[in-house]
Amino acid sequence: MVAPTLCYQLSYPRTQAIRKSWVVRQLIKLIIFTGLMGFIIEQYINPIVQNSLHPLKANFLYAIERILKLSVPNLYVWLCMFYSFFHLWLNILAELLRFGDREFYKDWWNAKTVEEYWRMWNMPVHKWMVRHIYLPCLRNGIPKGVAIIISFLVSAVFHELCIAVPCHLFEFWAFIGIMIQVPLVLITSYIQNKFRSSMVGNMIFWFIFCILGQPTCVLLYYHDLMNRKGRSD
């Protein structure tokens, strides 16, 4: 249950021994980056969202200004989270269990399309989706495009549950955000094939990743949560 994988197998590659000093160094880094995330959230993100209006209820220019202002600290927090969880925590678990398969992510920051990003940033989940959702769809005669949509649909449900259950807030913003990835996959793939330049696709990916995605969801969920608390009070 603790092994850093979602796919069950009878055996996995194993390492020879546990590097205790290496584990201690990673734990120290984990504590530092967790504290850094808390600092950025308290000092930069919370003041921005608390002094903002709901993006769908404010005027367009105001919403854009808030999202742009939130995008930089939000990106730093997300990068710290990614490094802390996928690079530090999963490697710590793997080291303690002598788990030899350490491919938890690939170079998603060089993604040329949205499709490449989703295939590279979270390898444990990607391998599970391919093994238990995508390939069974293909084996049952479902077209590739429909199989991709089904995979994103399953991912969207899980993303929504990860936010809705602990926050007791079902607003479906995460679900909508994941399903929007389907047309983005088609658009970024078309642009990449048209211009044949890795920079064009990569710039579009970072624009979508930094501005259109997470900062917008942060504002939407924050104000919906505050509205729910206000009604309950």
Coordinates of N, CA and C in Angstrom, one line a residue:
M1 N 0.8 -1.2 0.0 CA 0.0 0.0 0.0 C 0.9 1.3 0.0
V2 N 2.0 1.2 0.6 CA 2.9 2.4 0.7 C 3.8 2.5 -0.6
A3 N 3.9 1.5 -1.4 CA 4.8 1.6 -2.5 C 4.4 2.7 -3.5
P4 N 5.3 3.4 -4.0 CA 5.0 4.6 -4.8 C 4.6 4.2 -6.3
T5 N 3.5 3.4 -6.4 CA 3.0 3.0 -7.6 C 1.5 2.7 -7.4
L6 N 0.7 2.8 -8.5 CA -0.7 2.5 -8.5 C -1.0 1.2 -9.2
C7 N 0.0 0.6 -9.9 CA -0.2 -0.6 -10.6 C 0.4 -1.8 -9.9
Y8 N -0.4 -2.8 -9.6 CA 0.0 -4.0 -8.9 C 0.8 -4.9 -9.8
Q9 N 1.9 -5.4 -9.3 CA 2.6 -6.5 -10.0 C 3.2 -7.4 -8.9
L10 N 3.5 -8.6 -9.3 CA 4.0 -9.6 -8.3 C 5.4 -9.2 -7.9
S11 N 6.2 -8.6 -8.8 CA 7.5 -8.2 -8.4 C 7.9 -6.9 -9.2
Y12 N 8.8 -6.1 -8.5 CA 9.3 -4.9 -9.1 C 10.8 -4.9 -8.9
P13 N 11.5 -4.1 -9.7 CA 13.0 -4.0 -9.5 C 13.3 -3.5 -8.1
R14 N 14.3 -4.1 -7.4 CA 14.7 -3.7 -6.1 C 16.1 -3.2 -6.0
T15 N 16.4 -2.3 -5.1 CA 17.7 -1.8 -4.8 C 18.4 -2.7 -3.8
Q16 N 19.7 -2.6 -3.7 CA 20.4 -3.5 -2.8 C 20.3 -3.1 -1.3
A17 N 20.3 -1.8 -1.0 CA 20.2 -1.4 0.4 C 19.6 0.0 0.5
I18 N 19.3 0.4 1.7 CA 18.7 1.7 2.0 C 19.8 2.7 2.4
R19 N 19.9 3.8 1.6 CA 20.9 4.8 1.9 C 20.3 5.8 3.0
K20 N 20.7 5.5 4.2 CA 20.1 6.2 5.3 C 20.4 7.7 5.3
S21 N 21.7 8.0 5.0 CA 22.1 9.5 4.9 C 21.4 10.2 3.8
W22 N 21.2 9.5 2.7 CA 20.4 10.1 1.6 C 19.0 10.4 2.0
V23 N 18.4 9.5 2.7 CA 17.0 9.6 3.1 C 16.9 10.9 4.1
V24 N 17.8 11.0 5.0 CA 17.8 12.2 5.9 C 17.9 13.5 5.1
R25 N 18.8 13.5 4.1 CA 19.0 14.7 3.3 C 17.6 15.1 2.6
Q26 N 17.0 14.1 2.1 CA 15.7 14.3 1.4 C 14.6 14.8 2.3
L27 N 14.6 14.2 3.5 CA 13.6 14.7 4.5 C 13.9 16.1 4.9
I28 N 15.1 16.5 5.0 CA 15.4 17.9 5.3 C 14.9 18.8 4.2
K29 N 15.2 18.4 3.0 CA 14.7 19.2 1.8 C 13.2 19.3 1.8
L30 N 12.5 18.2 2.2 CA 11.1 18.1 2.2 C 10.5 19.1 3.2
I31 N 11.1 19.2 4.4 CA 10.7 20.1 5.4 C 10.9 21.6 5.0
I32 N 12.0 21.8 4.3 CA 12.3 23.2 3.8 C 11.3 23.6 2.8
F33 N 11.0 22.8 1.8 CA 10.1 23.2 0.7 C 8.7 23.2 1.2
T34 N 8.3 22.4 2.1 CA 7.0 22.5 2.7 C 6.8 23.8 3.4
G35 N 7.8 24.2 4.2 CA 7.7 25.5 4.8 C 7.7 26.7 3.8
L36 N 8.4 26.5 2.7 CA 8.4 27.5 1.7 C 7.1 27.7 1.0
M37 N 6.4 26.5 0.8 CA 5.0 26.6 0.3 C 4.1 27.3 1.2
G38 N 4.2 27.0 2.5 CA 3.3 27.7 3.5 C 3.6 29.2 3.5
F39 N 4.9 29.6 3.4 CA 5.2 31.0 3.4 C 4.6 31.7 2.2
I40 N 4.8 31.1 1.0 CA 4.2 31.8 -0.2 C 2.7 31.9 -0.1
I41 N 2.1 30.9 0.4 CA 0.6 30.9 0.5 C 0.1 32.0 1.4
E42 N 0.8 32.1 2.6 CA 0.3 33.0 3.6 C 0.7 34.5 3.2
Q43 N 1.9 34.7 2.6 CA 2.4 36.0 2.4 C 1.9 36.6 1.0
Y44 N 1.6 35.7 0.1 CA 1.3 36.2 -1.3 C -0.1 35.8 -1.8
I45 N -0.4 34.5 -1.7 CA -1.6 34.0 -2.3 C -2.9 34.4 -1.5
N46 N -2.8 34.2 -0.2 CA -4.0 34.5 0.7 C -4.4 36.0 0.6
P47 N -3.5 36.9 0.6 CA -3.9 38.3 0.5 C -4.6 38.6 -0.9
I48 N -4.1 38.0 -1.9 CA -4.6 38.3 -3.2 C -6.0 37.7 -3.3
V49 N -6.3 36.5 -2.9 CA -7.6 35.9 -3.1 C -8.6 36.6 -2.1
Q50 N -8.1 37.0 -0.9 CA -9.0 37.6 0.1 C -9.5 39.0 -0.4
N51 N -8.6 39.6 -1.2 CA -9.0 41.0 -1.6 C -9.5 41.0 -3.1
S52 N -10.1 39.9 -3.5 CA -10.6 39.8 -4.9 C -12.1 39.5 -4.9
L53 N -12.7 39.6 -6.0 CA -14.1 39.2 -6.3 C -14.1 37.9 -7.0
H54 N -15.3 37.3 -7.1 CA -15.5 36.1 -7.8 C -15.2 36.4 -9.3
P55 N -14.3 35.6 -10.0 CA -14.0 35.9 -11.4 C -15.2 36.0 -12.3
L56 N -16.2 35.2 -12.0 CA -17.4 35.2 -12.9 C -18.4 36.3 -12.6
K57 N -18.2 37.0 -11.4 CA -19.1 38.1 -11.0 C -18.4 39.5 -11.2
A58 N -17.1 39.5 -11.4 CA -16.4 40.8 -11.6 C -16.4 41.1 -13.1
N59 N -16.0 42.4 -13.4 CA -15.8 42.7 -14.8 C -14.6 42.0 -15.4
F60 N -14.5 41.9 -16.7 CA -13.5 41.1 -17.3 C -12.1 41.5 -17.0
L61 N -11.8 42.8 -17.1 CA -10.5 43.3 -16.9 C -10.0 43.1 -15.5
Y62 N -10.9 43.2 -14.5 CA -10.6 43.0 -13.1 C -10.2 41.5 -12.9
A63 N -11.0 40.6 -13.5 CA -10.7 39.2 -13.3 C -9.4 38.9 -13.9
I64 N -9.1 39.4 -15.1 CA -7.8 39.2 -15.7 C -6.6 39.7 -14.8
E65 N -6.8 40.9 -14.2 CA -5.8 41.4 -13.4 C -5.5 40.6 -12.2
R66 N -6.6 40.0 -11.5 CA -6.4 39.2 -10.4 C -5.7 37.9 -10.7
I67 N -6.1 37.3 -11.9 CA -5.5 36.0 -12.3 C -4.1 36.2 -12.6
L68 N -3.7 37.3 -13.3 CA -2.3 37.5 -13.6 C -1.5 37.8 -12.3
K69 N -2.1 38.5 -11.4 CA -1.4 38.7 -10.1 C -1.2 37.5 -9.3
L70 N -2.1 36.6 -9.4 CA -2.0 35.3 -8.7 C -1.2 34.3 -9.4
S71 N -0.9 34.4 -10.7 CA -0.3 33.4 -11.4 C 1.1 33.1 -11.0
V72 N 1.9 34.1 -10.6 CA 3.3 33.9 -10.3 C 3.5 33.1 -8.9
P73 N 2.9 33.6 -7.8 CA 3.0 32.9 -6.6 C 2.4 31.5 -6.7
N74 N 1.3 31.4 -7.4 CA 0.6 30.1 -7.6 C 1.6 29.1 -8.3
L75 N 2.3 29.6 -9.3 CA 3.2 28.8 -10.0 C 4.4 28.3 -9.1
Y76 N 4.9 29.2 -8.3 CA 5.9 28.8 -7.3 C 5.5 27.8 -6.4
V77 N 4.2 27.9 -5.9 CA 3.7 26.9 -4.9 C 3.5 25.6 -5.6
W78 N 3.0 25.6 -6.9 CA 2.8 24.3 -7.6 C 4.2 23.6 -7.9
L79 N 5.2 24.4 -8.2 CA 6.5 23.8 -8.5 C 7.1 23.2 -7.2
C80 N 6.9 23.9 -6.1 CA 7.4 23.4 -4.8 C 6.6 22.1 -4.4
M81 N 5.3 22.1 -4.7 CA 4.5 20.9 -4.4 C 5.0 19.8 -5.3
F82 N 5.2 20.0 -6.6 CA 5.7 19.0 -7.4 C 7.0 18.4 -7.0
Y83 N 8.0 19.3 -6.7 CA 9.3 18.9 -6.2 C 9.2 18.1 -4.9
S84 N 8.4 18.6 -4.0 CA 8.3 18.0 -2.7 C 7.6 16.6 -2.8
F85 N 6.6 16.5 -3.6 CA 5.9 15.2 -3.6 C 6.5 14.2 -4.6
F86 N 6.7 14.6 -5.8 CA 7.1 13.6 -6.9 C 8.6 13.4 -6.8
H87 N 9.4 14.3 -6.4 CA 10.9 14.1 -6.4 C 11.3 13.7 -5.0
L88 N 10.8 14.3 -4.0 CA 11.3 14.0 -2.6 C 10.5 12.9 -1.9
W89 N 9.2 13.1 -1.7 CA 8.5 12.1 -1.0 C 8.4 10.8 -1.6
L90 N 8.1 10.7 -2.9 CA 8.0 9.4 -3.6 C 9.4 8.7 -3.6
N91 N 10.4 9.4 -3.8 CA 11.8 8.8 -3.7 C 12.1 8.4 -2.3
I92 N 11.7 9.1 -1.3 CA 11.9 8.6 0.1 C 11.2 7.3 0.3
L93 N 9.9 7.2 -0.1 CA 9.2 6.0 0.1 C 9.9 4.8 -0.7
A94 N 10.3 5.1 -1.9 CA 11.0 4.1 -2.7 C 12.3 3.7 -2.1
E95 N 13.0 4.6 -1.5 CA 14.3 4.2 -0.9 C 14.0 3.3 0.3
L96 N 13.1 3.7 1.2 CA 12.8 2.9 2.4 C 12.3 1.5 2.0
L97 N 11.6 1.4 0.9 CA 11.1 0.1 0.5 C 12.0 -0.6 -0.4
R98 N 13.1 0.0 -0.8 CA 14.1 -0.5 -1.8 C 13.4 -0.8 -3.1
F99 N 12.5 0.2 -3.4 CA 11.7 0.1 -4.7 C 12.5 0.7 -5.8
G100 N 12.8 -0.2 -6.8 CA 13.8 0.2 -7.8 C 13.2 1.1 -9.0
D101 N 11.9 1.1 -9.2 CA 11.4 1.8 -10.3 C 11.1 3.3 -9.9
R102 N 12.0 4.2 -10.2 CA 11.9 5.5 -9.8 C 11.5 6.5 -10.8
E103 N 10.8 6.1 -11.9 CA 10.3 7.0 -12.9 C 8.9 7.6 -12.5
F104 N 9.0 8.6 -11.7 CA 7.8 9.3 -11.2 C 7.3 10.4 -12.0
Y105 N 8.2 10.9 -12.9 CA 7.9 12.0 -13.8 C 8.9 12.1 -14.9
K106 N 8.6 12.7 -16.0 CA 9.5 13.0 -17.1 C 9.7 14.5 -17.2
D107 N 10.3 14.9 -18.2 CA 10.6 16.4 -18.4 C 9.4 17.1 -19.0
W108 N 8.3 17.2 -18.1 CA 7.0 17.8 -18.6 C 7.2 19.3 -18.9
W109 N 8.2 19.9 -18.3 CA 8.4 21.3 -18.5 C 8.8 21.6 -19.9
N110 N 9.3 20.6 -20.7 CA 9.6 20.8 -22.1 C 8.5 20.3 -23.0
A111 N 7.3 20.1 -22.4 CA 6.2 19.6 -23.2 C 5.8 20.6 -24.4
K112 N 5.6 20.0 -25.6 CA 5.3 20.8 -26.7 C 3.8 20.9 -26.9
T113 N 3.1 20.0 -26.3 CA 1.6 20.1 -26.4 C 1.0 19.7 -25.0
V114 N -0.3 20.0 -24.9 CA -0.9 19.6 -23.6 C -1.0 18.1 -23.4
E115 N -1.1 17.3 -24.5 CA -1.0 15.9 -24.5 C 0.3 15.4 -23.9
E116 N 1.4 16.0 -24.3 CA 2.7 15.5 -23.8 C 2.8 15.8 -22.3
Y117 N 2.3 17.0 -21.9 CA 2.3 17.3 -20.5 C 1.6 16.2 -19.7
W118 N 0.4 15.8 -20.0 CA -0.4 14.9 -19.3 C 0.3 13.5 -19.3
R119 N 1.1 13.2 -20.3 CA 1.8 11.9 -20.4 C 3.0 11.9 -19.6
M120 N 3.6 13.1 -19.1 CA 4.9 13.1 -18.5 C 4.9 13.6 -17.1
W121 N 3.9 14.3 -16.6 CA 4.1 15.0 -15.3 C 3.8 14.1 -14.1
N122 N 2.9 13.1 -14.3 CA 2.5 12.2 -13.2 C 2.6 10.8 -13.7
M123 N 3.7 10.2 -13.6 CA 3.9 8.9 -14.2 C 3.1 7.8 -13.5
P124 N 3.0 7.7 -12.2 CA 2.2 6.7 -11.5 C 0.8 6.7 -11.9
V125 N 0.2 7.9 -12.0 CA -1.2 8.0 -12.4 C -1.4 7.7 -13.9
H126 N -0.4 8.2 -14.7 CA -0.5 8.0 -16.2 C -0.4 6.5 -16.5
K127 N 0.5 5.7 -15.8 CA 0.6 4.3 -16.1 C -0.6 3.6 -15.7
W128 N -1.3 4.0 -14.6 CA -2.5 3.4 -14.1 C -3.6 3.6 -15.1
M129 N -3.7 4.9 -15.6 CA -4.8 5.2 -16.6 C -4.6 4.4 -17.9
V130 N -3.3 4.3 -18.3 CA -3.1 3.6 -19.6 C -3.4 2.1 -19.4
R131 N -3.0 1.5 -18.3 CA -3.2 0.1 -18.0 C -4.7 -0.3 -17.8
H132 N -5.4 0.5 -17.0 CA -6.7 0.1 -16.6 C -7.9 0.9 -17.3
I133 N -7.6 1.9 -18.0 CA -8.7 2.7 -18.7 C -8.4 2.7 -20.2
Y134 N -7.3 3.2 -20.6 CA -7.1 3.5 -22.0 C -6.9 2.2 -22.8
L135 N -6.0 1.3 -22.4 CA -5.8 0.0 -23.2 C -7.0 -0.9 -23.2
P136 N -7.7 -1.0 -22.0 CA -9.0 -1.8 -22.1 C -10.0 -1.3 -23.0
C137 N -10.1 0.1 -23.2 CA -11.0 0.6 -24.1 C -10.6 0.2 -25.6
L138 N -9.3 0.3 -25.9 CA -8.9 -0.1 -27.2 C -9.1 -1.5 -27.5
R139 N -8.9 -2.4 -26.5 CA -9.1 -3.8 -26.6 C -10.6 -4.2 -26.9
N140 N -11.5 -3.3 -26.4 CA -12.9 -3.5 -26.6 C -13.4 -2.8 -27.9
G141 N -12.5 -2.4 -28.7 CA -12.9 -1.9 -30.0 C -13.3 -0.4 -30.0
I142 N -13.1 0.3 -28.9 CA -13.4 1.7 -28.8 C -12.3 2.5 -29.6
P143 N -12.7 3.5 -30.4 CA -11.8 4.3 -31.1 C -10.8 5.0 -30.2
K144 N -9.6 5.3 -30.7 CA -8.6 6.0 -29.9 C -9.1 7.3 -29.4
G145 N -9.7 8.1 -30.2 CA -10.2 9.4 -29.7 C -11.2 9.3 -28.6
V146 N -12.1 8.3 -28.7 CA -13.1 8.1 -27.6 C -12.4 7.6 -26.4
A147 N -11.4 6.7 -26.5 CA -10.7 6.2 -25.4 C -10.0 7.3 -24.6
I148 N -9.4 8.3 -25.4 CA -8.8 9.5 -24.7 C -9.8 10.3 -23.9
I149 N -11.0 10.5 -24.5 CA -12.0 11.3 -23.8 C -12.5 10.5 -22.6
I150 N -12.6 9.2 -22.6 CA -13.0 8.4 -21.4 C -11.9 8.5 -20.4
S151 N -10.7 8.5 -20.8 CA -9.6 8.6 -19.8 C -9.6 10.0 -19.1
F152 N -9.8 11.0 -19.9 CA -9.9 12.4 -19.3 C -11.1 12.5 -18.4
L153 N -12.2 11.8 -18.8 CA -13.5 11.8 -18.0 C -13.2 11.2 -16.6
V154 N -12.5 10.1 -16.6 CA -12.2 9.4 -15.3 C -11.3 10.3 -14.5
S155 N -10.3 10.9 -15.1 CA -9.4 11.8 -14.4 C -10.1 13.0 -13.9
A156 N -11.1 13.5 -14.6 CA -11.8 14.7 -14.2 C -12.6 14.4 -12.9
V157 N -13.2 13.2 -12.9 CA -14.0 12.8 -11.7 C -13.1 12.7 -10.5
F158 N -11.9 12.1 -10.7 CA -11.0 11.9 -9.5 C -10.5 13.3 -9.1
H159 N -10.2 14.2 -10.0 CA -9.7 15.5 -9.6 C -10.8 16.3 -8.8
E160 N -12.0 16.2 -9.3 CA -13.1 16.8 -8.6 C -13.3 16.3 -7.2
L161 N -13.2 14.9 -7.0 CA -13.4 14.3 -5.7 C -12.2 14.7 -4.8
C162 N -11.0 14.9 -5.3 CA -9.9 15.2 -4.5 C -10.1 16.6 -3.8
I163 N -10.8 17.5 -4.5 CA -11.1 18.8 -3.9 C -12.5 18.8 -3.2
A164 N -13.5 18.2 -3.8 CA -14.8 18.3 -3.2 C -15.0 17.6 -1.9
V165 N -14.4 16.4 -1.7 CA -14.5 15.7 -0.5 C -13.9 16.4 0.7
P166 N -12.6 16.7 0.7 CA -12.1 17.4 1.9 C -12.7 18.8 2.1
C167 N -13.1 19.5 1.0 CA -13.6 20.9 1.2 C -15.2 20.9 1.3
H168 N -15.8 19.7 1.1 CA -17.3 19.6 1.2 C -17.9 20.6 0.2
L169 N -17.3 20.7 -1.0 CA -17.7 21.7 -2.0 C -17.7 21.1 -3.4
F170 N -18.9 20.8 -3.9 CA -19.1 20.2 -5.2 C -19.5 21.4 -6.2
E171 N -18.5 22.0 -6.8 CA -18.8 23.0 -7.8 C -18.4 22.6 -9.2
F172 N -17.7 21.5 -9.3 CA -17.3 21.0 -10.6 C -16.3 21.8 -11.4
W173 N -15.6 22.7 -10.8 CA -14.6 23.5 -11.5 C -13.4 22.7 -11.9
A174 N -13.0 21.8 -11.0 CA -11.9 20.9 -11.4 C -12.3 19.9 -12.5
F175 N -13.5 19.4 -12.4 CA -14.1 18.5 -13.5 C -14.1 19.3 -14.8
I176 N -14.6 20.5 -14.8 CA -14.6 21.3 -16.1 C -13.2 21.6 -16.6
G177 N -12.3 21.9 -15.6 CA -10.9 22.2 -16.0 C -10.2 21.1 -16.7
I178 N -10.5 19.8 -16.2 CA -9.8 18.7 -16.8 C -10.5 18.4 -18.2
M179 N -11.8 18.5 -18.3 CA -12.4 18.2 -19.5 C -12.1 19.2 -20.6
I180 N -11.8 20.4 -20.2 CA -11.3 21.4 -21.2 C -10.0 21.0 -21.8
Q181 N -9.2 20.1 -21.1 CA -8.0 19.7 -21.7 C -8.1 19.0 -23.0
V182 N -9.3 18.3 -23.2 CA -9.5 17.6 -24.5 C -9.4 18.5 -25.7
P183 N -10.2 19.6 -25.8 CA -10.0 20.5 -27.0 C -8.6 21.1 -27.0
L184 N -8.0 21.4 -25.8 CA -6.7 21.9 -25.8 C -5.6 21.0 -26.3
V185 N -5.8 19.7 -26.1 CA -5.0 18.7 -26.7 C -5.0 18.8 -28.2
L186 N -6.2 18.9 -28.8 CA -6.4 19.0 -30.2 C -5.8 20.3 -30.8
I187 N -6.0 21.4 -30.1 CA -5.5 22.7 -30.5 C -4.0 22.8 -30.5
T188 N -3.4 22.4 -29.4 CA -1.9 22.4 -29.3 C -1.3 21.5 -30.2
S189 N -1.9 20.3 -30.4 CA -1.3 19.3 -31.4 C -1.3 19.9 -32.8
Y190 N -2.4 20.5 -33.1 CA -2.6 21.1 -34.5 C -1.5 22.3 -34.7
I191 N -1.4 23.1 -33.7 CA -0.4 24.2 -33.8 C 1.0 23.7 -33.9
Q192 N 1.3 22.7 -33.1 CA 2.6 22.1 -33.1 C 3.0 21.5 -34.5
N193 N 2.0 20.8 -35.0 CA 2.2 20.2 -36.4 C 2.3 21.3 -37.5
K194 N 1.6 22.4 -37.3 CA 1.5 23.4 -38.3 C 2.9 24.2 -38.3
F195 N 3.4 24.6 -37.1 CA 4.5 25.4 -37.1 C 5.8 24.6 -37.0
R196 N 5.8 23.4 -36.6 CA 6.9 22.5 -36.5 C 8.0 23.2 -35.6
S197 N 7.6 23.9 -34.6 CA 8.6 24.5 -33.7 C 8.3 24.2 -32.3
S198 N 9.3 23.6 -31.6 CA 9.1 23.2 -30.2 C 8.8 24.4 -29.3
M199 N 9.3 25.6 -29.7 CA 9.1 26.8 -28.8 C 7.7 27.2 -28.8
V200 N 7.0 27.1 -30.0 CA 5.6 27.6 -30.1 C 4.7 26.8 -29.2
G201 N 4.8 25.5 -29.3 CA 4.0 24.6 -28.5 C 4.3 24.7 -27.0
N202 N 5.6 24.9 -26.7 CA 6.0 25.0 -25.3 C 5.5 26.3 -24.7
M203 N 5.6 27.4 -25.4 CA 5.1 28.7 -24.9 C 3.6 28.6 -24.7
I204 N 2.9 28.0 -25.6 CA 1.4 27.9 -25.4 C 1.1 27.1 -24.2
F205 N 1.8 26.0 -24.0 CA 1.6 25.1 -22.8 C 1.8 25.9 -21.5
W206 N 2.9 26.7 -21.4 CA 3.2 27.4 -20.2 C 2.2 28.5 -20.0
F207 N 1.7 29.1 -21.1 CA 0.6 30.2 -20.9 C -0.6 29.5 -20.4
I208 N -1.0 28.4 -20.9 CA -2.2 27.7 -20.4 C -2.0 27.2 -19.0
F209 N -0.8 26.7 -18.7 CA -0.5 26.1 -17.4 C -0.5 27.2 -16.3
C210 N 0.2 28.3 -16.6 CA 0.4 29.4 -15.6 C -0.8 30.3 -15.4
I211 N -1.6 30.6 -16.5 CA -2.6 31.6 -16.4 C -4.0 31.1 -16.5
L212 N -4.3 30.3 -17.5 CA -5.7 29.8 -17.7 C -6.1 28.7 -16.8
G213 N -5.2 28.0 -16.2 CA -5.6 26.9 -15.4 C -5.7 27.1 -13.9
Q214 N -4.6 26.9 -13.2 CA -4.7 26.8 -11.7 C -5.1 28.1 -11.1
P215 N -4.5 29.3 -11.4 CA -5.0 30.5 -10.8 C -6.5 30.8 -10.9
T216 N -7.1 30.5 -12.0 CA -8.5 30.7 -12.2 C -9.3 29.7 -11.2
C217 N -8.8 28.5 -11.2 CA -9.5 27.5 -10.3 C -9.3 27.9 -8.8
V218 N -8.2 28.4 -8.4 CA -8.0 28.9 -7.1 C -9.0 29.9 -6.7
L219 N -9.2 30.9 -7.5 CA -10.1 32.0 -7.3 C -11.6 31.5 -7.2
L220 N -11.9 30.6 -8.2 CA -13.3 30.1 -8.2 C -13.6 29.3 -7.0
Y221 N -12.7 28.4 -6.6 CA -13.0 27.6 -5.4 C -13.0 28.4 -4.1
Y222 N -12.1 29.4 -4.0 CA -12.0 30.2 -2.8 C -13.3 30.9 -2.6
H223 N -13.8 31.6 -3.6 CA -15.0 32.4 -3.4 C -16.2 31.5 -3.2
D224 N -16.3 30.4 -3.9 CA -17.4 29.5 -3.7 C -17.4 28.9 -2.3
L225 N -16.2 28.6 -1.8 CA -16.1 28.1 -0.4 C -16.5 29.2 0.6
M226 N -16.1 30.5 0.4 CA -16.4 31.5 1.3 C -18.0 31.8 1.2
N227 N -18.5 31.7 0.0 CA -20.0 31.9 -0.1 C -20.7 30.8 0.7
R228 N -20.2 29.6 0.6 CA -20.9 28.5 1.3 C -20.8 28.7 2.8
K229 N -19.6 29.1 3.3 CA -19.5 29.4 4.7 C -20.4 30.5 5.2
G230 N -20.5 31.6 4.3 CA -21.3 32.7 4.6 C -22.8 32.3 4.8
R231 N -23.3 31.4 3.9 CA -24.6 31.0 3.9 C -24.9 30.1 5.2
S232 N -23.9 29.3 5.5 CA -24.0 28.4 6.7 C -24.0 29.2 8.0
D233 N -23.3 30.3 8.0 CA -23.2 31.2 9.2 C -24.6 31.9 9.4

